[in-house]
GROMACS .gro file of N, CA and C in nm:
model
  510
    1MET      N    1   0.767  -4.744   2.248
    1MET     CA    2   0.870  -4.657   2.194
    1MET      C    3   0.794  -4.636   2.018
    2THR      N    4   0.862  -4.530   1.970
    2THR     CA    5   0.825  -4.520   1.812
    2THR      C    6   0.919  -4.597   1.736
    3ARG      N    7   0.844  -4.616   1.662
    3ARG     CA    8   0.942  -4.686   1.565
    3ARG      C    9   0.956  -4.598   1.439
    4ILE      N   10   1.069  -4.518   1.394
    4ILE     CA   11   1.020  -4.464   1.294
    4ILE      C   12   1.091  -4.519   1.151
    5TYR      N   13   1.027  -4.526   1.041
    5TYR     CA   14   1.082  -4.624   0.903
    5TYR      C   15   1.156  -4.437   0.855
    6VAL      N   16   1.246  -4.465   0.800
    6VAL     CA   17   1.275  -4.395   0.710
    6VAL      C   18   1.331  -4.409   0.543
    7GLY      N   19   1.253  -4.358   0.417
    7GLY     CA   20   1.227  -4.427   0.318
    7GLY      C   21   1.337  -4.326   0.248
    8PRO      N   22   1.399  -4.410   0.121
    8PRO     CA   23   1.483  -4.380   0.060
    8PRO      C   24   1.520  -4.194   0.013
    9THR      N   25   1.433  -4.152  -0.038
    9THR     CA   26   1.422  -4.014  -0.042
    9THR      C   27   1.478  -3.947   0.037
   10SER      N   28   1.449  -3.941   0.160
   10SER     CA   29   1.512  -3.875   0.303
   10SER      C   30   1.664  -3.907   0.304
   11LEU      N   31   1.679  -4.043   0.266
   11LEU     CA   32   1.817  -4.076   0.325
   11LEU      C   33   1.926  -4.025   0.187
   12TYR      N   34   1.855  -4.023   0.052
   12TYR     CA   35   1.944  -3.958  -0.011
   12TYR      C   36   2.004  -3.768   0.027
   13SER      N   37   1.869  -3.744   0.066
   13SER     CA   38   1.871  -3.628   0.077
   13SER      C   39   1.974  -3.567   0.190
   14LEU      N   40   1.919  -3.621   0.322
   14LEU     CA   41   2.015  -3.621   0.427
   14LEU      C   42   2.163  -3.648   0.407
   15GLY      N   43   2.162  -3.800   0.327
   15GLY     CA   44   2.322  -3.854   0.289
   15GLY      C   45   2.404  -3.789   0.191
   16GLN      N   46   2.322  -3.732   0.109
   16GLN     CA   47   2.364  -3.658  -0.001
   16GLN      C   48   2.503  -3.542   0.093
   17VAL      N   49   2.398  -3.465   0.158
   17VAL     CA   50   2.511  -3.340   0.227
   17VAL      C   51   2.545  -3.434   0.391
   18GLY      N   52   2.566  -3.545   0.362
   18GLY     CA   53   2.617  -3.588   0.489
   18GLY      C   54   2.541  -3.542   0.645
   19GLU      N   55   2.480  -3.533   0.646
   19GLU     CA   56   2.380  -3.535   0.783
   19GLU      C   57   2.267  -3.620   0.836
   20LEU      N   58   2.348  -3.750   0.775
   20LEU     CA   59   2.208  -3.847   0.856
   20LEU      C   60   2.174  -3.870   0.975
   21SER      N   61   2.319  -3.850   1.064
   21SER     CA   62   2.295  -3.854   1.210
   21SER      C   63   2.173  -3.749   1.291
   22LEU      N   64   2.128  -3.655   1.185
   22LEU     CA   65   1.995  -3.594   1.224
   22LEU      C   66   1.922  -3.676   1.279
   23LEU      N   67   1.902  -3.783   1.211
   23LEU     CA   68   1.803  -3.863   1.268
   23LEU      C   69   1.818  -3.910   1.389
   24ASP      N   70   1.903  -3.889   1.450
   24ASP     CA   71   1.915  -3.898   1.604
   24ASP      C   72   1.840  -3.858   1.665
   25ALA      N   73   1.800  -3.738   1.607
   25ALA     CA   74   1.693  -3.625   1.713
   25ALA      C   75   1.582  -3.703   1.720
   26PHE      N   76   1.565  -3.797   1.704
   26PHE     CA   77   1.428  -3.844   1.714
   26PHE      C   78   1.414  -3.962   1.841
   27ASP      N   79   1.305  -3.889   1.903
   27ASP     CA   80   1.303  -4.031   2.031
   27ASP      C   81   1.221  -4.124   2.006
   28GLY      N   82   1.260  -4.266   1.944
   28GLY     CA   83   1.254  -4.357   1.871
   28GLY      C   84   1.358  -4.464   1.821
   29ASP      N   85   1.331  -4.596   1.729
   29ASP     CA   86   1.411  -4.679   1.719
   29ASP      C   87   1.403  -4.659   1.566
   30ILE      N   88   1.510  -4.570   1.508
   30ILE     CA   89   1.526  -4.603   1.362
   30ILE      C   90   1.484  -4.752   1.249
   31VAL      N   91   1.423  -4.734   1.166
   31VAL     CA   92   1.434  -4.843   1.116
   31VAL      C   93   1.433  -4.795   0.940
   32VAL      N   94   1.532  -4.852   0.886
   32VAL     CA   95   1.570  -4.856   0.756
   32VAL      C   96   1.562  -5.021   0.694
   33PRO      N   97   1.447  -5.017   0.637
   33PRO     CA   98   1.409  -5.181   0.557
   33PRO      C   99   1.541  -5.190   0.457
   34GLU      N  100   1.595  -5.350   0.452
   34GLU     CA  101   1.705  -5.356   0.377
   34GLU      C  102   1.686  -5.330   0.189
   35PRO      N  103   1.549  -5.305   0.183
   35PRO     CA  104   1.499  -5.279   0.018
   35PRO      C  105   1.496  -5.146   0.003
   36VAL      N  106   1.501  -5.042   0.116
   36VAL     CA  107   1.550  -4.929   0.130
   36VAL      C  108   1.694  -4.917   0.075
   37ILE      N  109   1.744  -4.982   0.200
   37ILE     CA  110   1.904  -4.944   0.193
   37ILE      C  111   1.937  -4.984   0.030
   38ASP      N  112   1.903  -5.082  -0.015
   38ASP     CA  113   1.938  -5.115  -0.156
   38ASP      C  114   1.925  -5.005  -0.255
   39SER      N  115   1.801  -4.921  -0.241
   39SER     CA  116   1.759  -4.812  -0.298
   39SER      C  117   1.851  -4.730  -0.317
   40VAL      N  118   1.922  -4.679  -0.220
   40VAL     CA  119   2.048  -4.578  -0.185
   40VAL      C  120   2.156  -4.619  -0.261
   41ASP      N  121   2.170  -4.598  -0.372
   41ASP     CA  122   2.304  -4.605  -0.430
   41ASP      C  123   2.366  -4.493  -0.559
   42VAL      N  124   2.345  -4.390  -0.503
   42VAL     CA  125   2.430  -4.290  -0.514
   42VAL      C  126   2.556  -4.227  -0.448
   43GLU      N  127   2.659  -4.168  -0.465
   43GLU     CA  128   2.732  -4.154  -0.379
   43GLU      C  129   2.753  -3.992  -0.373
   44PRO      N  130   2.755  -3.920  -0.294
   44PRO     CA  131   2.818  -3.994  -0.143
   44PRO      C  132   2.705  -4.051  -0.025
   45ALA      N  133   2.575  -4.024  -0.108
   45ALA     CA  134   2.429  -4.079   0.016
   45ALA      C  135   2.454  -4.235   0.042
   46ALA      N  136   2.546  -4.312  -0.060
   46ALA     CA  137   2.558  -4.462  -0.034
   46ALA      C  138   2.627  -4.499   0.090
   47THR      N  139   2.785  -4.411   0.086
   47THR     CA  140   2.858  -4.450   0.206
   47THR      C  141   2.809  -4.374   0.345
   48ASN      N  142   2.782  -4.240   0.307
   48ASN     CA  143   2.739  -4.203   0.407
   48ASN      C  144   2.594  -4.276   0.508
   49LEU      N  145   2.545  -4.332   0.440
   49LEU     CA  146   2.453  -4.428   0.452
   49LEU      C  147   2.453  -4.563   0.540
   50ALA      N  148   2.578  -4.608   0.506
   50ALA     CA  149   2.668  -4.715   0.509
   50ALA      C  150   2.713  -4.683   0.662
   51ALA      N  151   2.793  -4.588   0.663
   51ALA     CA  152   2.850  -4.568   0.794
   51ALA      C  153   2.710  -4.555   0.889
   52PHE      N  154   2.605  -4.489   0.856
   52PHE     CA  155   2.522  -4.456   0.982
   52PHE      C  156   2.458  -4.552   1.072
   53LEU      N  157   2.381  -4.667   0.897
   53LEU     CA  158   2.389  -4.798   0.966
   53LEU      C  159   2.447  -4.885   1.075
   54ASP      N  160   2.582  -4.849   1.053
   54ASP     CA  161   2.666  -4.891   1.186
   54ASP      C  162   2.655  -4.936   1.341
   55GLY      N  163   2.581  -4.765   1.322
   55GLY     CA  164   2.507  -4.731   1.439
   55GLY      C  165   2.434  -4.805   1.561
   56GLY      N  166   2.414  -4.925   1.429
   56GLY     CA  167   2.261  -4.992   1.484
   56GLY      C  168   2.136  -5.001   1.433
   57VAL      N  169   2.098  -4.920   1.355
   57VAL     CA  170   1.968  -4.917   1.282
   57VAL      C  171   1.898  -5.069   1.246
   58GLU      N  172   1.774  -5.048   1.299
   58GLU     CA  173   1.699  -5.144   1.268
   58GLU      C  174   1.717  -5.168   1.123
   59THR      N  175   1.743  -5.300   1.053
   59THR     CA  176   1.699  -5.312   0.902
   59THR      C  177   1.576  -5.387   0.853
   60GLY      N  178   1.547  -5.484   0.949
   60GLY     CA  179   1.475  -5.534   0.926
   60GLY      C  180   1.346  -5.539   0.861
   61VAL      N  181   1.252  -5.610   0.747
   61VAL     CA  182   1.151  -5.607   0.712
   61VAL      C  183   1.054  -5.661   0.749
   62ASP      N  184   0.913  -5.640   0.759
   62ASP     CA  185   0.809  -5.672   0.841
   62ASP      C  186   0.725  -5.779   0.694
   63GLU      N  187   0.758  -5.890   0.680
   63GLU     CA  188   0.737  -5.968   0.604
   63GLU      C  189   0.593  -5.987   0.585
   64GLY      N  190   0.570  -6.037   0.695
   64GLY     CA  191   0.396  -6.060   0.710
   64GLY      C  192   0.304  -5.978   0.666
   65ARG      N  193   0.349  -5.836   0.658
   65ARG     CA  194   0.279  -5.717   0.594
   65ARG      C  195   0.314  -5.730   0.463
   66LEU      N  196   0.386  -5.727   0.410
   66LEU     CA  197   0.432  -5.729   0.233
   66LEU      C  198   0.293  -5.746   0.167
   67GLY      N  199   0.231  -5.816   0.186
   67GLY     CA  200   0.102  -5.840   0.078
   67GLY      C  201   0.021  -5.742   0.105
   68ALA      N  202  -0.019  -5.678   0.190
   68ALA     CA  203  -0.094  -5.574   0.265
   68ALA      C  204  -0.073  -5.467   0.206
   69ALA      N  205   0.042  -5.444   0.235
   69ALA     CA  206   0.138  -5.284   0.161
   69ALA      C  207   0.079  -5.320   0.037
   70ARG      N  208   0.142  -5.418  -0.058
   70ARG     CA  209   0.119  -5.406  -0.188
   70ARG      C  210  -0.009  -5.379  -0.214
   71SER      N  211  -0.126  -5.409  -0.161
   71SER     CA  212  -0.235  -5.430  -0.184
   71SER      C  213  -0.274  -5.268  -0.146
   72VAL      N  214  -0.209  -5.213  -0.028
   72VAL     CA  215  -0.256  -5.050  -0.010
   72VAL      C  216  -0.209  -4.983  -0.091
   73LEU      N  217  -0.105  -4.998  -0.149
   73LEU     CA  218  -0.022  -4.930  -0.248
   73LEU      C  219  -0.067  -4.909  -0.439
   74GLY      N  220  -0.124  -5.073  -0.425
   74GLY     CA  221  -0.140  -5.117  -0.573
   74GLY      C  222  -0.050  -5.095  -0.667
   75ALA      N  223   0.072  -5.191  -0.582
   75ALA     CA  224   0.200  -5.222  -0.639
   75ALA      C  225   0.182  -5.372  -0.701
   76LYS      N  226   0.282  -5.388  -0.815
   76LYS     CA  227   0.340  -5.484  -0.847
   76LYS      C  228   0.481  -5.586  -0.798
   77ASP      N  229   0.502  -5.485  -0.760
   77ASP     CA  230   0.670  -5.550  -0.661
   77ASP      C  231   0.681  -5.492  -0.546
   78ILE      N  232   0.736  -5.535  -0.446
   78ILE     CA  233   0.751  -5.545  -0.336
   78ILE      C  234   0.899  -5.456  -0.332
   79GLY      N  235   0.883  -5.284  -0.325
   79GLY     CA  236   1.025  -5.250  -0.353
   79GLY      C  237   1.035  -5.146  -0.237
   80ALA      N  238   1.098  -5.046  -0.204
   80ALA     CA  239   1.128  -4.932  -0.097
   80ALA      C  240   0.994  -4.916   0.007
   81GLY      N  241   0.900  -4.862  -0.094
   81GLY     CA  242   0.783  -4.740  -0.085
   81GLY      C  243   0.690  -4.927   0.019
   82GLU      N  244   0.698  -4.970  -0.028
   82GLU     CA  245   0.644  -5.099   0.059
   82GLU      C  246   0.695  -5.151   0.174
   83THR      N  247   0.804  -5.138   0.200
   83THR     CA  248   0.857  -5.206   0.298
   83THR      C  249   0.849  -5.119   0.387
   84VAL      N  250   0.839  -4.990   0.367
   84VAL     CA  251   0.771  -4.883   0.479
   84VAL      C  252   0.663  -4.925   0.514
   85ILE      N  253   0.550  -4.901   0.405
   85ILE     CA  254   0.410  -4.948   0.450
   85ILE      C  255   0.394  -5.030   0.539
   86ALA      N  256   0.461  -5.103   0.482
   86ALA     CA  257   0.457  -5.245   0.596
   86ALA      C  258   0.481  -5.234   0.742
   87GLY      N  259   0.591  -5.157   0.741
   87GLY     CA  260   0.595  -5.105   0.882
   87GLY      C  261   0.503  -5.032   0.955
   88VAL      N  262   0.491  -4.951   0.869
   88VAL     CA  263   0.323  -4.881   0.930
   88VAL      C  264   0.217  -4.988   0.951
   89LEU      N  265   0.180  -5.094   0.879
   89LEU     CA  266   0.050  -5.181   0.901
   89LEU      C  267   0.101  -5.214   0.999
   90ALA      N  268   0.233  -5.257   1.043
   90ALA     CA  269   0.237  -5.366   1.152
   90ALA      C  270   0.261  -5.263   1.260
   91HIS      N  271   0.268  -5.152   1.286
   91HIS     CA  272   0.310  -5.109   1.397
   91HIS      C  273   0.207  -4.996   1.434
   92CYS      N  274   0.111  -5.015   1.403
   92CYS     CA  275   0.044  -4.865   1.376
   92CYS      C  276  -0.065  -4.879   1.502
   93ASP      N  277  -0.112  -4.768   1.599
   93ASP     CA  278  -0.192  -4.797   1.708
   93ASP      C  279  -0.265  -4.706   1.692
   94PRO      N  280  -0.399  -4.742   1.668
   94PRO     CA  281  -0.542  -4.644   1.623
   94PRO      C  282  -0.552  -4.561   1.778
   95ALA      N  283  -0.512  -4.624   1.878
   95ALA     CA  284  -0.493  -4.525   1.998
   95ALA      C  285  -0.370  -4.417   2.009
   96ASP      N  286  -0.309  -4.472   1.936
   96ASP     CA  287  -0.149  -4.346   1.985
   96ASP      C  288  -0.086  -4.363   1.805
   97ARG      N  289  -0.087  -4.208   1.783
   97ARG     CA  290  -0.061  -4.164   1.672
   97ARG      C  291   0.107  -4.163   1.653
   98THR      N  292   0.151  -4.191   1.816
   98THR     CA  293   0.312  -4.190   1.791
   98THR      C  294   0.334  -4.276   1.778
   99ALA      N  295   0.276  -4.377   1.802
   99ALA     CA  296   0.336  -4.544   1.797
   99ALA      C  297   0.474  -4.574   1.672
  100VAL      N  298   0.452  -4.521   1.554
  100VAL     CA  299   0.508  -4.524   1.437
  100VAL      C  300   0.510  -4.398   1.346
  101ALA      N  301   0.589  -4.327   1.295
  101ALA     CA  302   0.651  -4.243   1.225
  101ALA      C  303   0.693  -4.261   1.076
  102VAL      N  304   0.712  -4.177   0.969
  102VAL     CA  305   0.804  -4.179   0.866
  102VAL      C  306   0.804  -4.063   0.831
  103VAL      N  307   0.924  -4.069   0.777
  103VAL     CA  308   1.073  -3.987   0.737
  103VAL      C  309   1.039  -4.007   0.568
  104SER      N  310   0.969  -3.948   0.471
  104SER     CA  311   1.002  -3.935   0.341
  104SER      C  312   0.930  -3.801   0.241
  105GLU      N  313   0.979  -3.816   0.114
  105GLU     CA  314   0.937  -3.696   0.059
  105GLU      C  315   0.875  -3.752  -0.095
  106ASP      N  316   0.834  -3.904  -0.080
  106ASP     CA  317   0.770  -3.968  -0.164
  106ASP      C  318   0.600  -3.943  -0.148
  107ARG      N  319   0.509  -3.865  -0.202
  107ARG     CA  320   0.388  -3.829  -0.163
  107ARG      C  321   0.293  -3.932  -0.128
  108THR      N  322   0.356  -4.065  -0.197
  108THR     CA  323   0.211  -4.155  -0.199
  108THR      C  324   0.265  -4.239  -0.097
  109VAL      N  325   0.384  -4.267  -0.061
  109VAL     CA  326   0.414  -4.307   0.073
  109VAL      C  327   0.378  -4.242   0.220
  110ARG      N  328   0.379  -4.101   0.161
  110ARG     CA  329   0.383  -4.030   0.295
  110ARG      C  330   0.189  -4.010   0.281
  111ARG      N  331   0.151  -3.995   0.185
  111ARG     CA  332  -0.010  -3.965   0.198
  111ARG      C  333  -0.029  -4.112   0.309
  112THR      N  334  -0.008  -4.220   0.211
  112THR     CA  335  -0.058  -4.372   0.262
  112THR      C  336  -0.063  -4.387   0.383
  113ALA      N  337   0.092  -4.341   0.412
  113ALA     CA  338   0.115  -4.331   0.577
  113ALA      C  339   0.033  -4.316   0.689
  114GLN      N  340  -0.011  -4.135   0.645
  114GLN     CA  341  -0.083  -4.073   0.705
  114GLN      C  342  -0.218  -4.094   0.702
  115GLY      N  343  -0.219  -4.187   0.615
  115GLY     CA  344  -0.370  -4.236   0.617
  115GLY      C  345  -0.351  -4.343   0.693
  116LEU      N  346  -0.274  -4.414   0.737
  116LEU     CA  347  -0.302  -4.535   0.798
  116LEU      C  348  -0.283  -4.496   0.972
  117GLY      N  349  -0.257  -4.362   1.001
  117GLY     CA  350  -0.233  -4.341   1.121
  117GLY      C  351  -0.078  -4.298   1.143
  118ALA      N  352   0.014  -4.269   1.074
  118ALA     CA  353   0.144  -4.262   1.164
  118ALA      C  354   0.171  -4.135   1.114
  119GLU      N  355   0.236  -4.065   1.199
  119GLU     CA  356   0.280  -3.922   1.175
  119GLU      C  357   0.352  -3.924   1.093
  120ILE      N  358   0.402  -3.840   0.980
  120ILE     CA  359   0.501  -3.777   0.894
  120ILE      C  360   0.581  -3.662   0.892
  121THR      N  361   0.699  -3.686   0.848
  121THR     CA  362   0.786  -3.575   0.787
  121THR      C  363   0.875  -3.633   0.661
  122SER      N  364   0.960  -3.521   0.680
  122SER     CA  365   1.027  -3.518   0.545
  122SER      C  366   1.201  -3.489   0.619
  123SER      N  367   1.265  -3.499   0.518
  123SER     CA  368   1.413  -3.478   0.551
  123SER      C  369   1.429  -3.289   0.640
  124PHE      N  370   1.346  -3.234   0.553
  124PHE     CA  371   1.318  -3.110   0.609
  124PHE      C  372   1.267  -3.075   0.739
  125GLY      N  373   1.202  -3.130   0.781
  125GLY     CA  374   1.117  -3.203   0.906
  125GLY      C  375   1.236  -3.240   1.003
  126VAL      N  376   1.311  -3.326   0.967
  126VAL     CA  377   1.432  -3.361   1.047
  126VAL      C  378   1.539  -3.276   1.073
  127VAL      N  379   1.580  -3.191   0.995
  127VAL     CA  380   1.597  -3.076   1.013
  127VAL      C  381   1.581  -2.982   1.106
  128VAL      N  382   1.480  -2.936   1.087
  128VAL     CA  383   1.372  -2.873   1.216
  128VAL      C  384   1.408  -2.879   1.332
  129ARG      N  385   1.353  -3.038   1.371
  129ARG     CA  386   1.366  -3.109   1.512
  129ARG      C  387   1.439  -3.174   1.519
  130ALA      N  388   1.548  -3.169   1.476
  130ALA     CA  389   1.722  -3.159   1.522
  130ALA      C  390   1.776  -2.990   1.601
  131ALA      N  391   1.740  -2.916   1.522
  131ALA     CA  392   1.699  -2.788   1.606
  131ALA      C  393   1.678  -2.723   1.702
  132ILE      N  394   1.568  -2.820   1.682
  132ILE     CA  395   1.463  -2.760   1.835
  132ILE      C  396   1.515  -2.835   1.936
  133GLU      N  397   1.576  -3.015   1.911
  133GLU     CA  398   1.583  -3.085   2.015
  133GLU      C  399   1.725  -3.039   2.046
  134ASP      N  400   1.824  -3.039   1.954
  134ASP     CA  401   1.949  -3.039   2.011
  134ASP      C  402   2.016  -2.911   2.038
  135LYS      N  403   2.049  -2.889   2.146
  135LYS     CA  404   2.119  -2.757   2.190
  135LYS      C  405   2.236  -2.723   2.111
  136TYR      N  406   2.291  -2.839   2.069
  136TYR     CA  407   2.450  -2.793   1.948
  136TYR      C  408   2.431  -2.769   1.794
  137LEU      N  409   2.293  -2.781   1.756
  137LEU     CA  410   2.281  -2.744   1.614
  137LEU      C  411   2.206  -2.622   1.605
  138SER      N  412   2.252  -2.525   1.584
  138SER     CA  413   2.207  -2.392   1.573
  138SER      C  414   2.081  -2.366   1.471
  139PRO      N  415   2.011  -2.216   1.510
  139PRO     CA  416   1.942  -2.225   1.365
  139PRO      C  417   2.010  -2.205   1.219
  140ALA      N  418   2.109  -2.121   1.283
  140ALA     CA  419   2.171  -2.090   1.146
  140ALA      C  420   2.294  -2.236   1.089
  141GLN      N  421   2.323  -2.310   1.208
  141GLN     CA  422   2.354  -2.430   1.095
  141GLN      C  423   2.225  -2.506   1.032
  142ALA      N  424   2.125  -2.533   1.113
  142ALA     CA  425   2.004  -2.578   1.055
  142ALA      C  426   1.973  -2.545   0.884
  143LYS      N  427   1.978  -2.375   0.875
  143LYS     CA  428   1.932  -2.314   0.759
  143LYS      C  429   2.020  -2.312   0.646
  144ARG      N  430   2.184  -2.388   0.677
  144ARG     CA  431   2.282  -2.401   0.587
  144ARG      C  432   2.218  -2.515   0.570
  145ILE      N  433   2.202  -2.635   0.672
  145ILE     CA  434   2.164  -2.775   0.633
  145ILE      C  435   2.063  -2.786   0.488
  146VAL      N  436   1.985  -2.709   0.518
  146VAL     CA  437   1.839  -2.702   0.467
  146VAL      C  438   1.897  -2.637   0.316
  147ARG      N  439   1.943  -2.543   0.276
  147ARG     CA  440   1.974  -2.508   0.203
  147ARG      C  441   2.163  -2.563   0.095
  148ARG      N  442   2.181  -2.675   0.188
  148ARG     CA  443   2.254  -2.770   0.098
  148ARG      C  444   2.153  -2.868   0.042
  149ILE      N  445   2.083  -2.869   0.133
  149ILE     CA  446   1.994  -3.025   0.056
  149ILE      C  447   1.950  -2.996  -0.033
  150ASP      N  448   1.896  -2.825  -0.016
  150ASP     CA  449   1.792  -2.808  -0.173
  150ASP      C  450   1.893  -2.818  -0.300
  151GLN      N  451   2.008  -2.761  -0.241
  151GLN     CA  452   2.103  -2.743  -0.390
  151GLN      C  453   2.162  -2.892  -0.439
  152HIS      N  454   2.113  -2.984  -0.377
  152HIS     CA  455   2.191  -3.148  -0.393
  152HIS      C  456   2.096  -3.209  -0.438
  153GLY      N  457   1.930  -3.192  -0.465
  153GLY     CA  458   1.850  -3.253  -0.589
  153GLY      C  459   1.730  -3.255  -0.496
  154MET      N  460   1.736  -3.219  -0.367
  154MET     CA  461   1.580  -3.196  -0.325
  154MET      C  462   1.538  -3.063  -0.356
  155HIS      N  463   1.494  -3.008  -0.460
  155HIS     CA  464   1.510  -2.872  -0.502
  155HIS      C  465   1.356  -2.848  -0.444
  156LEU      N  466   1.313  -2.689  -0.362
  156LEU     CA  467   1.210  -2.652  -0.308
  156LEU      C  468   1.174  -2.578  -0.403
  157THR      N  469   1.035  -2.524  -0.355
  157THR     CA  470   0.993  -2.409  -0.382
  157THR      C  471   1.076  -2.336  -0.357
  158GLY      N  472   1.083  -2.182  -0.383
  158GLY     CA  473   1.116  -2.069  -0.320
  158GLY      C  474   1.014  -2.028  -0.211
  159GLU      N  475   0.928  -2.094  -0.182
  159GLU     CA  476   0.826  -2.037  -0.058
  159GLU      C  477   0.807  -2.193   0.027
  160LEU      N  478   0.842  -2.258  -0.033
  160LEU     CA  479   0.885  -2.384   0.077
  160LEU      C  480   1.008  -2.387   0.168
  161ARG      N  481   1.120  -2.351   0.048
  161ARG     CA  482   1.264  -2.311   0.145
  161ARG      C  483   1.240  -2.268   0.242
  162GLU      N  484   1.136  -2.087   0.222
  162GLU     CA  485   1.125  -2.010   0.316
  162GLU      C  486   1.063  -2.063   0.426
  163ARG      N  487   0.999  -2.141   0.413
  163ARG     CA  488   0.909  -2.206   0.523
  163ARG      C  489   0.999  -2.306   0.605
  164ALA      N  490   1.086  -2.368   0.539
  164ALA     CA  491   1.138  -2.485   0.574
  164ALA      C  492   1.267  -2.356   0.721
  165VAL      N  493   1.316  -2.253   0.654
  165VAL     CA  494   1.438  -2.240   0.682
  165VAL      C  495   1.364  -2.119   0.786
  166GLY      N  496   1.267  -2.031   0.765
  166GLY     CA  497   1.155  -1.997   0.888
  166GLY      C  498   1.148  -2.070   1.016
  167GLU      N  499   1.084  -2.178   1.009
  167GLU     CA  500   1.059  -2.313   1.111
  167GLU      C  501   1.194  -2.312   1.166
  168VAL      N  502   1.261  -2.319   1.135
  168VAL     CA  503   1.421  -2.366   1.204
  168VAL      C  504   1.430  -2.209   1.263
  169GLY      N  505   1.384  -2.115   1.247
  169GLY     CA  506   1.463  -1.953   1.297
  169GLY      C  507   1.355  -1.963   1.417
  170GLU      N  508   1.254  -2.035   1.433
  170GLU     CA  509   1.164  -1.979   1.550
  170GLU      C  510   1.162  -2.020   1.635
   0.00000   0.00000   0.00000
């Protein structure tokens, strides 16, 4: 079963517009480490995250891999990004790139996770996946969600927004 680690940037994006439930479109176990939860402190994202976590999301941290994650990232303090990378280090399988995935907008976390063998996506990828996998989320609804996320702080370039909206419609 795939483990999907979600970083704070994606939780913020989806939480601000009340769409964290779209993460359920993934086949796998959603993992939101405690330091990631603690870093989402802006409303309404924090309240929406608390409600989402009540649905049984795993919140543990792979303590044994924090030092390695710190080393890989060159970080001085263990924080949200390091806990996501620790999860990747703990569950990555070189023979199966689908063993672990990361949902994040943080470029450093994304590049590092991908380099370690994880699949990566962003909050916009979550919306696209939900539109493709969920018969109840129409392309029109998905496009509205992408635009709402864009308006609430995760600003896209015009080209990137049209690409995300275009992928939803395909």
